[in-house]
Each structure stands twice: as C-alpha cells, then as structure tokens.
Short mmCIF file of C-alpha atoms and ligand atoms in Angstrom, two decimals:
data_model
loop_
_atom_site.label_atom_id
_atom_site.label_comp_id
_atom_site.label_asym_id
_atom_site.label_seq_id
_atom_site.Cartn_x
_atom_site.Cartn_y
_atom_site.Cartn_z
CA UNK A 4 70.36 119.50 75.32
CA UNK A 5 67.95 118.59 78.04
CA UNK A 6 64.64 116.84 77.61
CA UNK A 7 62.14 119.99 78.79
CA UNK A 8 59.25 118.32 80.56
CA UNK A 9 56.68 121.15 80.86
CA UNK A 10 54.40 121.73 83.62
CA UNK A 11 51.54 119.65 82.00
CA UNK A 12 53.50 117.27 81.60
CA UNK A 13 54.81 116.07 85.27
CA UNK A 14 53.32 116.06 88.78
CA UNK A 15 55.22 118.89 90.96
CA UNK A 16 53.41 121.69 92.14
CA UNK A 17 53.96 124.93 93.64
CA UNK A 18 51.74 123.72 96.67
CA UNK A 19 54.30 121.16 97.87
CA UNK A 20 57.34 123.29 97.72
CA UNK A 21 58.46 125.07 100.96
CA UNK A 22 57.12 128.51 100.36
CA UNK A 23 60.66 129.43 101.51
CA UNK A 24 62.35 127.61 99.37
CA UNK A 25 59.95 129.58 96.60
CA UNK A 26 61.27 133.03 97.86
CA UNK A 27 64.83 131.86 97.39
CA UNK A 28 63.95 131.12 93.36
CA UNK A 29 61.43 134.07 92.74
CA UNK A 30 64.28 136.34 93.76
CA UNK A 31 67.22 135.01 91.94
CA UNK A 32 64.46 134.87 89.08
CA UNK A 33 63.56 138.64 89.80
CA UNK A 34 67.07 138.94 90.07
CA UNK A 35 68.09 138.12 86.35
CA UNK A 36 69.83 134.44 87.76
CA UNK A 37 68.37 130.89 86.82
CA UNK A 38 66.81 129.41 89.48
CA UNK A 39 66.40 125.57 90.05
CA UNK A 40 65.25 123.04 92.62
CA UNK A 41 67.56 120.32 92.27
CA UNK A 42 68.00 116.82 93.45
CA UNK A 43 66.43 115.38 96.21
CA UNK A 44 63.82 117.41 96.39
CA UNK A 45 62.96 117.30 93.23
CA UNK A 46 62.93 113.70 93.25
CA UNK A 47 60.70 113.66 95.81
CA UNK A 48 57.87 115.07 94.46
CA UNK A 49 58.04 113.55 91.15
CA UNK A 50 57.68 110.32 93.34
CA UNK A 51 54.71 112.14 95.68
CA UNK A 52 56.85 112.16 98.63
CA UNK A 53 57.65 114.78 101.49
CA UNK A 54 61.16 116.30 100.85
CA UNK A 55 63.58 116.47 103.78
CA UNK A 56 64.80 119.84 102.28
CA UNK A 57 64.87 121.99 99.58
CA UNK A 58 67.96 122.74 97.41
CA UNK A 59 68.43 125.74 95.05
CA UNK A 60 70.93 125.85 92.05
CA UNK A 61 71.83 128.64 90.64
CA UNK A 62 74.39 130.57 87.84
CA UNK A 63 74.52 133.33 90.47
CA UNK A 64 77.37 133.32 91.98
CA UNK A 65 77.67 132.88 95.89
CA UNK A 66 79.11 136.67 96.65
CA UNK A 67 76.04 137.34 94.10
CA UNK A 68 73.58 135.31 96.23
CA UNK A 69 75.02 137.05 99.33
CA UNK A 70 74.04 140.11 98.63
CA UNK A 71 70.50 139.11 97.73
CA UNK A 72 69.97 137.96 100.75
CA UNK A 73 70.05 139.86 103.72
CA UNK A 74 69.39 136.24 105.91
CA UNK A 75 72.35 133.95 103.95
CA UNK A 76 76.08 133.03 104.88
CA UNK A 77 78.67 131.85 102.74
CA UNK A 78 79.69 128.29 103.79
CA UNK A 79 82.74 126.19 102.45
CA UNK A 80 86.07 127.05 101.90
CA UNK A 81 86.28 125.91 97.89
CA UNK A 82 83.16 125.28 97.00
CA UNK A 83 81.20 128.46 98.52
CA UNK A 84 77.76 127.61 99.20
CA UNK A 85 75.18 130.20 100.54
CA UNK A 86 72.74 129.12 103.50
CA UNK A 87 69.52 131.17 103.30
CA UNK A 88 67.97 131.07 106.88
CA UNK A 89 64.61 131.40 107.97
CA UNK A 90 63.14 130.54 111.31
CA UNK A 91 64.19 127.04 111.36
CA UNK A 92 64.15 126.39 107.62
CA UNK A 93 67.81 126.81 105.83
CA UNK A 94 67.49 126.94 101.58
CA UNK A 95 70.92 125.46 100.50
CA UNK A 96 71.84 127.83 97.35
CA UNK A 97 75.08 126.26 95.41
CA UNK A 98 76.15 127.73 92.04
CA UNK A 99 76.21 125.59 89.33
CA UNK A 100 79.57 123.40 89.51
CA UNK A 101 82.09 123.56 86.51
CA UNK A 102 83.71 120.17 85.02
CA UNK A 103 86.47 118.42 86.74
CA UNK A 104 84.91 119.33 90.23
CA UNK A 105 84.42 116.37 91.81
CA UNK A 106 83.95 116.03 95.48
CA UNK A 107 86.91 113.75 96.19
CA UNK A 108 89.75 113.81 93.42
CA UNK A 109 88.78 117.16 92.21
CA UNK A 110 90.38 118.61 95.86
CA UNK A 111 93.13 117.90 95.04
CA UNK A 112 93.46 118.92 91.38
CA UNK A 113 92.35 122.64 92.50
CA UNK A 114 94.85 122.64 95.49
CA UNK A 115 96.16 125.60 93.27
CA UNK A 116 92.77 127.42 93.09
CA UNK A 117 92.95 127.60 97.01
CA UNK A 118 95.88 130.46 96.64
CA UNK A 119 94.47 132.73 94.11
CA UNK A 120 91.79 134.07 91.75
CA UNK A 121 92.79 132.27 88.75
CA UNK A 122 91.02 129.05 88.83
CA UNK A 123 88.07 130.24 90.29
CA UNK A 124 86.33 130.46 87.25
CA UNK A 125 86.04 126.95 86.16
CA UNK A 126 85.06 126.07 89.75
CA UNK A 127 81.67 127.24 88.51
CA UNK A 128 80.43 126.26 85.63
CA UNK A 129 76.85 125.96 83.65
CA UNK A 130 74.04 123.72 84.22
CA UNK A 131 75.19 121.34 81.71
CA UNK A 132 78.53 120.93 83.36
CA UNK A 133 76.43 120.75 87.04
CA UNK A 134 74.40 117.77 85.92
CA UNK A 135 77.51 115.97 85.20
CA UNK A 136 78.93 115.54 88.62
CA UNK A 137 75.52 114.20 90.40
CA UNK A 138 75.30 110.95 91.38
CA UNK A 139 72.31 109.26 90.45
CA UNK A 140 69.65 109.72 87.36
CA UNK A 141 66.78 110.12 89.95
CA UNK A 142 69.22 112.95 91.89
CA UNK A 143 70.33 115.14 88.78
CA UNK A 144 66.61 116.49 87.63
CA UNK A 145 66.25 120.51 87.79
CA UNK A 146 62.85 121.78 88.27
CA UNK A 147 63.20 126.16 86.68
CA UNK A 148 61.38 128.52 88.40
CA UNK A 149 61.02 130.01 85.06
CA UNK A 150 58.39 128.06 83.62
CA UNK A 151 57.99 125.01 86.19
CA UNK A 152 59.18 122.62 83.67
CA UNK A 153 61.80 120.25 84.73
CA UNK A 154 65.10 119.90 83.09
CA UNK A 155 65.94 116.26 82.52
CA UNK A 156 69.74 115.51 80.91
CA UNK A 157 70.18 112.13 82.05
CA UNK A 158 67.19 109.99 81.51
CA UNK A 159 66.18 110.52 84.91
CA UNK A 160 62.73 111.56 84.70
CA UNK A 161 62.25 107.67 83.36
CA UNK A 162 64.50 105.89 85.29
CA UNK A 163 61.63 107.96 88.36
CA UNK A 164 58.57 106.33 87.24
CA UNK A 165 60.13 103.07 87.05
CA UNK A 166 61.60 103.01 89.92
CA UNK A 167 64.90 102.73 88.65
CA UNK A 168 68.60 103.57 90.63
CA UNK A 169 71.12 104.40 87.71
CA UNK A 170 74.45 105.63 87.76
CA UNK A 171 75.31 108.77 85.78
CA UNK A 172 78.37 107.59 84.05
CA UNK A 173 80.53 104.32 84.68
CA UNK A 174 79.75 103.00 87.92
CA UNK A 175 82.79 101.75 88.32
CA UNK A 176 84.87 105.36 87.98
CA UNK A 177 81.89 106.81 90.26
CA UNK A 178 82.47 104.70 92.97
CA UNK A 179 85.99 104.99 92.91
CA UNK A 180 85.29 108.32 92.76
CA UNK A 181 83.19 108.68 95.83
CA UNK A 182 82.97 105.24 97.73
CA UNK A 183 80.22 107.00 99.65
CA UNK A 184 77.69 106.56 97.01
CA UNK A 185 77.82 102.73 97.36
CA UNK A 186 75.88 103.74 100.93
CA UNK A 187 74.13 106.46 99.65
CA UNK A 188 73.01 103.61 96.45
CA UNK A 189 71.57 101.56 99.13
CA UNK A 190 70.03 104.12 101.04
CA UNK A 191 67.82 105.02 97.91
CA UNK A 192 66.94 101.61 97.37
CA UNK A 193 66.16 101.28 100.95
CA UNK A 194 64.24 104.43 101.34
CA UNK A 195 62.56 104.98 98.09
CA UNK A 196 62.30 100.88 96.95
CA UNK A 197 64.10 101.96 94.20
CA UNK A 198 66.15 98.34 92.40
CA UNK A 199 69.08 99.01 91.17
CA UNK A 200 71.05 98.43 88.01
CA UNK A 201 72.72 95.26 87.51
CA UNK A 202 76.02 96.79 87.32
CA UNK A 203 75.70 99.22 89.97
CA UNK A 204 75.12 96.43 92.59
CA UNK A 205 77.54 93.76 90.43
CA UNK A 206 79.91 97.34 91.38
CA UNK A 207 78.96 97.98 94.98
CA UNK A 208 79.99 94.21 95.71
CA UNK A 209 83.13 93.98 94.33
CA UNK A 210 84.24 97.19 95.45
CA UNK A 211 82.87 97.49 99.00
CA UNK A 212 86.07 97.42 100.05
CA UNK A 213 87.01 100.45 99.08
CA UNK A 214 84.94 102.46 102.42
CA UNK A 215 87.71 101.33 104.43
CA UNK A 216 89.46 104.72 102.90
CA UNK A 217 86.83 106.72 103.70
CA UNK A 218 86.99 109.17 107.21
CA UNK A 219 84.93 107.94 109.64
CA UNK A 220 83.60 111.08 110.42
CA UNK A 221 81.77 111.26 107.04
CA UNK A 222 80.68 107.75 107.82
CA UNK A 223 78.84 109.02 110.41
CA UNK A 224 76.86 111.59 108.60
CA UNK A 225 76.04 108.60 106.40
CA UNK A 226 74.99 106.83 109.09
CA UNK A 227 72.39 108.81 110.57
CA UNK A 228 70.72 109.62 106.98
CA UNK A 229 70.44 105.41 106.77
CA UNK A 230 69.80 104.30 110.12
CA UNK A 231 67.56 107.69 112.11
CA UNK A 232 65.78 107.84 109.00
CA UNK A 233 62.38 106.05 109.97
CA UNK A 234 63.97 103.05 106.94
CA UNK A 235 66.55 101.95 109.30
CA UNK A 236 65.51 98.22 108.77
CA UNK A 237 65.74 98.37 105.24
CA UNK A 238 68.70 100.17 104.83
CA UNK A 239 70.51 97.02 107.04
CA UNK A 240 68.71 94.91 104.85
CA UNK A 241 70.15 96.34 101.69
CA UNK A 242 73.82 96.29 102.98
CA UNK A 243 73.77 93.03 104.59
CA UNK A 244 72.34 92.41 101.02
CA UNK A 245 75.38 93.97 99.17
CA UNK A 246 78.13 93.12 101.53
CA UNK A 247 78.36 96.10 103.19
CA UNK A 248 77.44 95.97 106.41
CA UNK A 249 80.64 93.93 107.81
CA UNK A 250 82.48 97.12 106.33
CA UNK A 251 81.17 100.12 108.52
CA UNK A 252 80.31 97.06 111.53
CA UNK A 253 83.10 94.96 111.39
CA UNK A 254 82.62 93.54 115.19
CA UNK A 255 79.06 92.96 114.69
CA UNK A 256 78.97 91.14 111.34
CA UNK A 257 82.01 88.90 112.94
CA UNK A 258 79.64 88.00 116.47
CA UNK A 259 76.27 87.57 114.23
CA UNK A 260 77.78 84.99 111.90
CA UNK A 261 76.02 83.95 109.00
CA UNK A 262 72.96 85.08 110.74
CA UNK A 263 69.24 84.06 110.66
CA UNK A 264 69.14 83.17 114.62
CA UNK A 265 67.98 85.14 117.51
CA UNK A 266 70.87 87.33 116.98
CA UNK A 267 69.55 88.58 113.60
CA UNK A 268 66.41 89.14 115.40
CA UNK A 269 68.24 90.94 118.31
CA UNK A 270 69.92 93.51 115.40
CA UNK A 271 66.67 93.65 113.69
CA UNK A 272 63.97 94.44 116.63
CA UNK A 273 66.03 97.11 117.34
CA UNK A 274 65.97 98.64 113.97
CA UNK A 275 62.64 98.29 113.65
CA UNK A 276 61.98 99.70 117.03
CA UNK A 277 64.19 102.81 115.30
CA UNK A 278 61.50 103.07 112.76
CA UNK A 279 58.70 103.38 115.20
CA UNK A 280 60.24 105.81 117.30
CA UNK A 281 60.82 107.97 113.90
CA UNK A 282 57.29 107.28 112.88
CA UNK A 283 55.84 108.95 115.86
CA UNK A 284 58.02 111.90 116.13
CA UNK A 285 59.66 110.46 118.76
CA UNK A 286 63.67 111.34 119.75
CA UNK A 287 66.23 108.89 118.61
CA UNK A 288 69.75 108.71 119.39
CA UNK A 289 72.86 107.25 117.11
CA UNK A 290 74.41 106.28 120.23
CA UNK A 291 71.24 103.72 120.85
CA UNK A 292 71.53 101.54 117.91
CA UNK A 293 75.26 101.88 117.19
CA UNK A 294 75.67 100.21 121.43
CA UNK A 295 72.94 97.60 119.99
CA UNK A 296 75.01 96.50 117.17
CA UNK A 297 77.77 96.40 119.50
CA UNK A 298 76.55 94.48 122.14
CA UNK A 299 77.09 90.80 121.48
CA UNK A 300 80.67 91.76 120.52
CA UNK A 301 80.84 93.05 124.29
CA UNK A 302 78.97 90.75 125.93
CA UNK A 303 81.55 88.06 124.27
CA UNK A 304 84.42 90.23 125.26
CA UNK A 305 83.20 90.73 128.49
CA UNK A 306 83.22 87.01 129.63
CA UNK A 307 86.92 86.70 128.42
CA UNK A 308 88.34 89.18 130.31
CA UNK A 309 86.09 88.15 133.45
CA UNK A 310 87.45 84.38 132.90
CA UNK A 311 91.02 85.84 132.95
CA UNK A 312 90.12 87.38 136.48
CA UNK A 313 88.69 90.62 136.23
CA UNK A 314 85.76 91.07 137.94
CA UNK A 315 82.26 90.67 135.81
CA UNK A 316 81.30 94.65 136.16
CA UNK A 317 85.01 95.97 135.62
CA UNK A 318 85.31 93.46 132.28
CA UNK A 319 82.28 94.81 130.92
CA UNK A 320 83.15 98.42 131.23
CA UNK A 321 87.12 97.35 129.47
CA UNK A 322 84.61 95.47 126.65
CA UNK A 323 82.73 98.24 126.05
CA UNK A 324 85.85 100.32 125.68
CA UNK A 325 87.59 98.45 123.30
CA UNK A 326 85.07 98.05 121.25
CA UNK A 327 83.58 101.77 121.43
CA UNK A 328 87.47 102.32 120.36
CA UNK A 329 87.84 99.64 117.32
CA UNK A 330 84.07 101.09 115.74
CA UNK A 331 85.46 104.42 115.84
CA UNK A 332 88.23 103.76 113.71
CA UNK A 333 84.88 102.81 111.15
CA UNK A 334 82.50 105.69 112.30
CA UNK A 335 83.55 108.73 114.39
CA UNK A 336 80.80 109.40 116.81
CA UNK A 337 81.24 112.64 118.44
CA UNK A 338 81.93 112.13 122.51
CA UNK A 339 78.19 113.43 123.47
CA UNK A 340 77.27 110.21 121.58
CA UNK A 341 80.12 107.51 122.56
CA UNK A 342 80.27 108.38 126.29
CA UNK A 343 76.58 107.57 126.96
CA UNK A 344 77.16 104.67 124.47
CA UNK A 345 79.80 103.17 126.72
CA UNK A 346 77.79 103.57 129.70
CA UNK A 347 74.74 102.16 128.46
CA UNK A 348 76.69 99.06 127.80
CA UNK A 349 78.00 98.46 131.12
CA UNK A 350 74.95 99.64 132.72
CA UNK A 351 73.54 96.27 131.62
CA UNK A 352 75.21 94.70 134.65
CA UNK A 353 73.22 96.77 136.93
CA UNK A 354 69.85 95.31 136.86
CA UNK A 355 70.62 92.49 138.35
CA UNK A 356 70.55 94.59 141.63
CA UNK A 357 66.90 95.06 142.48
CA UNK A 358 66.79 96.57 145.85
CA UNK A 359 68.51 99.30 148.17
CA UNK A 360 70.09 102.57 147.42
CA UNK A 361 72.29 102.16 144.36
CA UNK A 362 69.62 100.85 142.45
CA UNK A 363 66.95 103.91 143.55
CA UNK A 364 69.91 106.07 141.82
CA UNK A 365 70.42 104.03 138.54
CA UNK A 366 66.55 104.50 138.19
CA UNK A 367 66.45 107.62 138.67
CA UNK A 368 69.70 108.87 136.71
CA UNK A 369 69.96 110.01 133.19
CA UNK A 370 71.45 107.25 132.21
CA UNK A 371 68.68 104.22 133.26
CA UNK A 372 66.25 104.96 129.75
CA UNK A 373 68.54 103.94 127.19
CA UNK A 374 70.34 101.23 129.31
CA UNK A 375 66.59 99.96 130.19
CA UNK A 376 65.58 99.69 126.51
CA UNK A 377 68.44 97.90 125.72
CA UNK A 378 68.11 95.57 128.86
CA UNK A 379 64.40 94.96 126.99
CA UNK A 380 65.32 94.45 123.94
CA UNK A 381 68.16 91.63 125.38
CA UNK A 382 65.36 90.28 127.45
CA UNK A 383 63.18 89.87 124.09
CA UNK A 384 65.74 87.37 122.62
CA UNK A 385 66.91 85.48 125.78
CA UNK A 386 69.90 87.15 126.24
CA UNK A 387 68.65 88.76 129.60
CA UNK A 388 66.19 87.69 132.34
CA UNK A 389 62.30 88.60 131.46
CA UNK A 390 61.10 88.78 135.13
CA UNK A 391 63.71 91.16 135.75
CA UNK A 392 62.72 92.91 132.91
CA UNK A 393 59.28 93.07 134.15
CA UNK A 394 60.53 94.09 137.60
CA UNK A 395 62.23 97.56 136.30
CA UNK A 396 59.32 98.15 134.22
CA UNK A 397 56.45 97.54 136.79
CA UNK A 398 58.94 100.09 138.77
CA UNK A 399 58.96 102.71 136.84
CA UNK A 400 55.07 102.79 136.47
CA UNK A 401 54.94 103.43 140.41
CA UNK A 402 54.81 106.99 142.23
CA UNK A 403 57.75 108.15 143.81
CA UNK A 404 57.35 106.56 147.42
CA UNK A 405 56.12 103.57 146.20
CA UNK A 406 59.38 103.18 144.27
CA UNK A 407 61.47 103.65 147.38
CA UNK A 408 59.20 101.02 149.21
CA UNK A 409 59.72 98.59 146.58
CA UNK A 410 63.16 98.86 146.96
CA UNK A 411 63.48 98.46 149.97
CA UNK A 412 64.95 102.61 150.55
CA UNK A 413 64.37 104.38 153.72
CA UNK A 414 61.71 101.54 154.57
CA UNK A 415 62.16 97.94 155.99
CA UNK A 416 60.49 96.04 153.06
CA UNK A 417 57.96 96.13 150.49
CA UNK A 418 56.83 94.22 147.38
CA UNK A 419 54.36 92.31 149.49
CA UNK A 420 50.75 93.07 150.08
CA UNK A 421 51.14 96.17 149.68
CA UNK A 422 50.38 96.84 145.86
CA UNK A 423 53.94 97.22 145.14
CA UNK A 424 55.39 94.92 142.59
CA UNK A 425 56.90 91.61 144.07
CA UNK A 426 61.08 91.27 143.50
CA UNK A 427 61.60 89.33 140.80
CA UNK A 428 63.44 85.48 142.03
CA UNK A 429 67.04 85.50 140.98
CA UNK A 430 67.87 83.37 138.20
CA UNK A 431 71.02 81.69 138.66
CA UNK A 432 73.05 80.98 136.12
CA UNK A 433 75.66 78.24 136.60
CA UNK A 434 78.31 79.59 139.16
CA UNK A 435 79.22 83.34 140.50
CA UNK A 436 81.98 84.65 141.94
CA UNK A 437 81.63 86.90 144.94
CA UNK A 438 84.68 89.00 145.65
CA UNK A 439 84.96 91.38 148.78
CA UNK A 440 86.09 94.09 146.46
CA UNK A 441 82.94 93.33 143.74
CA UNK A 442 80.17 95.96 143.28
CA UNK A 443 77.13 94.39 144.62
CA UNK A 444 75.51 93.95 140.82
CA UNK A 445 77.19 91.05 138.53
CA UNK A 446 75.95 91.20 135.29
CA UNK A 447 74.51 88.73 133.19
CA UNK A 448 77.80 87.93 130.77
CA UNK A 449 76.66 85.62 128.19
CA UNK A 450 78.44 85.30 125.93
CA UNK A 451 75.86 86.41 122.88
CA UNK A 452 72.39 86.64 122.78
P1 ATP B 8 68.03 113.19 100.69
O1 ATP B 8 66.61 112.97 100.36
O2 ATP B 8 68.54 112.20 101.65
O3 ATP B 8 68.38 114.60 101.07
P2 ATP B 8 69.48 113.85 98.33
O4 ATP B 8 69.51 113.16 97.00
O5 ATP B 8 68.86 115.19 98.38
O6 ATP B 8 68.81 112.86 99.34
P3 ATP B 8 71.79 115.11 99.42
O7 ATP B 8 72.90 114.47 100.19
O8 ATP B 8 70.89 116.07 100.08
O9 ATP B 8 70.95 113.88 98.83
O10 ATP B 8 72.45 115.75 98.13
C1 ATP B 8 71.75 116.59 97.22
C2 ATP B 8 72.14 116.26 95.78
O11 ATP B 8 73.55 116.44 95.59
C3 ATP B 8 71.89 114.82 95.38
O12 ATP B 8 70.58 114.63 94.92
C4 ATP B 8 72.90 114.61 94.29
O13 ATP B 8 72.46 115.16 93.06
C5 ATP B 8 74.09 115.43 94.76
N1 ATP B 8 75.02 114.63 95.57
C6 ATP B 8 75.08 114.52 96.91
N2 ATP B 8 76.06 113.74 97.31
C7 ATP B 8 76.68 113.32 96.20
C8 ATP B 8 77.81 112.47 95.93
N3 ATP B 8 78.48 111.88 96.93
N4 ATP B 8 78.18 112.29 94.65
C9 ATP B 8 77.50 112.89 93.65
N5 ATP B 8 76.45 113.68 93.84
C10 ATP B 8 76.04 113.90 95.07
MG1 MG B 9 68.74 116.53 100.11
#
C-alpha cells in the first residue's frame, strides 16, 4: 500500500499545474478513470520548481482515452500512448504499465504480444505494478486528481526533501536494464543538485561501459535534455565526475587529457556560454557545442593530414569529417545538425582572410554566426588570434557600406581615417606554405588549444 500524503500535508497546488494538463485529469475523473500526474512533474513541484511538462497516468485505457478526447492521437506501436494537444501544449496520457514491461528487455519478451490480442492485457497493468518500472524514488510519486493527495510507494516523497537520488530496486539490474539511466542519474544530480546513493554512483562507474550498446540515436535525445538544458555545465561536471563523459565523447576526452588546462576551460566556457543563452530565452543549437567538443580533436587531425601534404583548408574539412563520422557512431545527430557542424569547423580557416570579396560573403552567409562564436570562444583560450577576433567583431557592428569599405569591396581601401575599423596585423606563426592551387585563407592549425 502507498503512503497517502494528503493535500495538507505537501506543497503542490492546483495554481502551478498547466490548466491543460488539469482538463486532461478532471475528465478522466468525470469519466469514472483514475487520474494522476506522475513523475517529473510531480517532482517538480514538490521541489518548487517549473515543470518542463505535464504527464497523466491513467487505468483508462488508450482506445478509452481516445475517445475522450476529441484533440488526442494514439502514439507507439506496443506501448500505446495518447497525446492530448492543445495549442502548443501536448498532455502525455500513458495507461498504467503491467509487470514485466520494461523498456528494454521487456521488447523482446512481448515480441508475441505484437501479433495478437492475447497478451495485451498484462501490457497494462495497475498503479501498483506502474510504480514498479520507474526509475528513480523522486520520479515514481503520483499526485490523484481525486483528492490532491500524492501517492508515495517508494519512499520517494523523503528521499525529495532531502535531496536524495535513489534507485527503485537493485541498481545494478536497473542499469543493466536501461544503461540510459546512468545519464539520466546524472542529469538529476546535475539539474536538481540532487547526491546520489553510494551504490548508484559505486554502479554508474563500474558499469559505464555498458552505453557503448546503446543506439546513438537515443543518445542524442539524452543529449539535448543534459546539455540545451540551461545545466549544461553541470551535467559535464557530473559525468566527467562518474566516468562518463569519455563514453558518449570518446575523441574529446582522448585530446583534453587529464584536464585542468586551458582546454578544460575551452570545453567549459562553452558550456557555460550554453547556459546563458538558455537563461535568456535565447536559441541554441546541438550542433554548436557537440563541433566545440570536437574541435581540438580536429584541429590535431587537421595538422597531420596538412604535414602529410594536403593543403591546410582541404585537411581541415577531411578532419572535420572523420571526426563528425567517428562521434556519430556515439550520438546520431540528424543531418540538419551535422552538416552545419562540419562546416562550422572548417569555416575556422576562413578568418584569417580579412579583406576582398570572399570574405564580404562568409560574413554575410548563414553560416559566419556559429563559425564566429566558435572562432571567439578559440580566441578566449589562445587557440586563435584576439585581434582578429576583434576585427570580425568590430565588422559586424558596421552598416552595410561601411562593411564593404572595410574590406576593401567595390572600393580601393578603407580601415584608415575613415571611422572604419583598422585590419588587424597578421600574426605569423612559424612557416606557411603558399600553393598556386591554395584558397587564399590558411587556417590557424594548432594543434589544440
Ligand atoms: P524531465 O524533468 O527531464 O522531464 P522526467 O523525470 O519527467 O524528467 P521523462 O523522461 O519525462 O523524465 O520521463 C517521465 C517519467 O517516466 C520519469 O519521471 C520516470 O518515472 C519514467 N521514466 C522515464 N524514463 C525512464 C527510464 N529510462 N527508466 C525508468 N523510468 C523512466
Ligand atoms: Mg518529463
């Protein structure tokens, strides 16, 4: 039996949940169904936080939940869950899972279920079965629209107010379960400062090894809820601090080394940079920090291939390549994210080239923002030249003509006396090779930051 906290008793109120998300449970309620908010949500606001979203359990059953709602669709092929849409706002509604329904090994025991009817059944189940299968304490409390009292069968009402990450069950068998929740364990303690149990992170250490089975495609899902989260920095933090990182960044984790140099502080001013953006509502891509972590590992590349012969820009474009190819094998980003990915990397050979007609069209293309950041945040460490840094931003503060003028388009000169910024003096670093064939830009190729 649950612990029933009653509504005097704990801290969520109606005020705080999504009004649409209220609909969803009066009417299942109205309807003769239980009605829940369940996991992170409910977590949430027991710890007087903003939920992301809201999700519903139910004992309705999805065809059931269908019909209720005019505005829902059945998702999922096994495990049917209904989406209840409105405006922007989508109400997950899953019915309450039966035993032996786990998200991994459970597939495969109900192969048979797929065919016909006659499994169906204990692919739902009851609340107590439901709680069962969560991951977390803090995830498996149920708040009932019934009464407003929350349902607590695990202790995790507790392990809430002290700020505790427990496993439901043996970690071990969890993990092996789902290797997933080893990232999703350090998310919560990276995003809610939530410590975790001795034996979950004794687990998570020894048996980090075990993501290398898992598709890189759900890796990336998992990526985005750590790392465009606005607790990117933390979230590295608390893999680097469990051994995970080297497992979804293999590349990276092999150029940074033991870390603690300007390398670190390369990785980590663009995380926290992340965080900003997120903090004031501005866009943020995947494709920006994933080419960050990436970088060194290029750069390093880069200078091989250009001391076997290739030319600097050309090596830099293979680098970025090969290792846009290796990560995927980790994480799957989709192509709208890895082809401006690759491109911002070997973009960082273009800024070198601070006058005429190819460099009017890098800063003005799509492509010059992200590649720009990037060329700042290299410039920040001492990886990339400051006053050309300074050049490309002073540029982009100047009206259209001016811009032209500065660069030296459609007009003989400019950058002196004439308010537009003066060309920054070429660095030179050690020897260059000039080739007849050569795109005008070389790029910086240092190895590392
Ligand atoms: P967030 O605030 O990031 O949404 P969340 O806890 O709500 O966190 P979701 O991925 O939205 O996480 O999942 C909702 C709930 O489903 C969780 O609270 C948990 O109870 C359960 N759950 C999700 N993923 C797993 C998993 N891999 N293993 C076990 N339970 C899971
Ligand atoms: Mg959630």
């Amino acid at each position: 039996m649950p612990r029933i906290i009653s509504r005097s008793e704990h801290s969520i109120s109606r005020a705080d949940i999504s009004r649409n998300a209220l609909k969803v449970l009066y009417r299942l309620k109205d309807a003769g169904y239980q009605g829940f908010l369940v996991g992170g949500s409910v977590r949430d606001l027991l710890l007087g936080r903003r939920p992301k979203d809201f999700d519903v359990a139910t004992d309705a059953h999805p065809e059931d939940v269908r019909a209720l709602f005019g505005n829902s669709r059945l998702i999922g092929r096994r495990f049917r869950l209904a989406h209840i849409r409105y405006g922007g706002e989508i109400i997950e509604v899953a019915t309450f899972r039966g035993v032996g329904n786990e998200e991994d090994g459970g597939a495969e025991r109900q192969v048979s279920a797929e065919s016909g009817r006659l499994l169906r059944d204990n692919v739902y189940g009851t609340i107590e079965e439901d709680v069962w299968r969560r991951d977390f304490t803090a995830n498996s409390l149920y708040y009932n629209i019934a009464d407003f009292s929350v349902w607590d069968f695990t202790g995790g009402f507790t392990d809430i107010q002290a700020r505790q990450l427990r496993m439901i069950g043996i970690p071990e068998a969890r993990f092996r379960e789902d290797p997933v929740r080893m990232l999703r364990a350090a998310r919560f303690a990276a995003k809610l400062g939530f410590s975790m149990d001795t034996t979950v992170a004794d687990e998570i250490v020894s048996l980090g090894g075990l993501l290398d089975g898992v598709p890189p495609a759900r890796l990336f899902d998992e990526f985005l809820k750590l790392f465009q989260s606005g607790h990117a920095l933390a979230s590295y933090h608390e893999l680097q601090r469990y051994g995970l990182f080297p497992r979804l960044f293999p590349a990276t984790a092999a150029w940074m080394g033991p870390g603690g140099d300007s390398r670190s502080r390369f990785i980590e001013d663009a995380l926290r940079n992340t965080d900003q953006r997120v903090a004031d509502d501005r866009p943020v891509t995947p494709m920006f920090l994933i080419g960050v972590f990436l970088w060194g590992a290029v750069a390093e590349r880069a200078a091989q291939l250009a001391a076997g012969g290739m030319s600097d820009y050309q090596a830099l474009a293979n680098a970025a390549a090969e290792l846009a190819r290796d990560q995927a094998e980790r994480i799957a980003m989709p192509k709208r994210f890895s082809i401006p990915m690759r491109e911002m990397l070997q973009l960082q050979a273009r800024f070198d080239l601070t006058r005429g007609a190819r460099a009017l069209a890098f800063l003005e293309s799509d492509r010059f923002r992200a590649a720009y950041d990037l060329y700042l945040l290299r410039a920040r460490v001492g990886n990339a030249d400051p006053a050309i840094a300074d050049w490309w931003t002073r540029l982009q503060e100047l009206p259209a003509d001016q811009r032209r003028q500065a660069l030296g388009v459609g007009r003989s000169g400019g950058g002196d006396g004439d308010g537009t910024p003066r060309r920054p003096r070429r660095r030179r670093r050690g020897h260059r090779r000039v080739r007849e064939d050569a795109p005008e830009t070389q790029p910086d190729l240092q190895p590392g930051v």
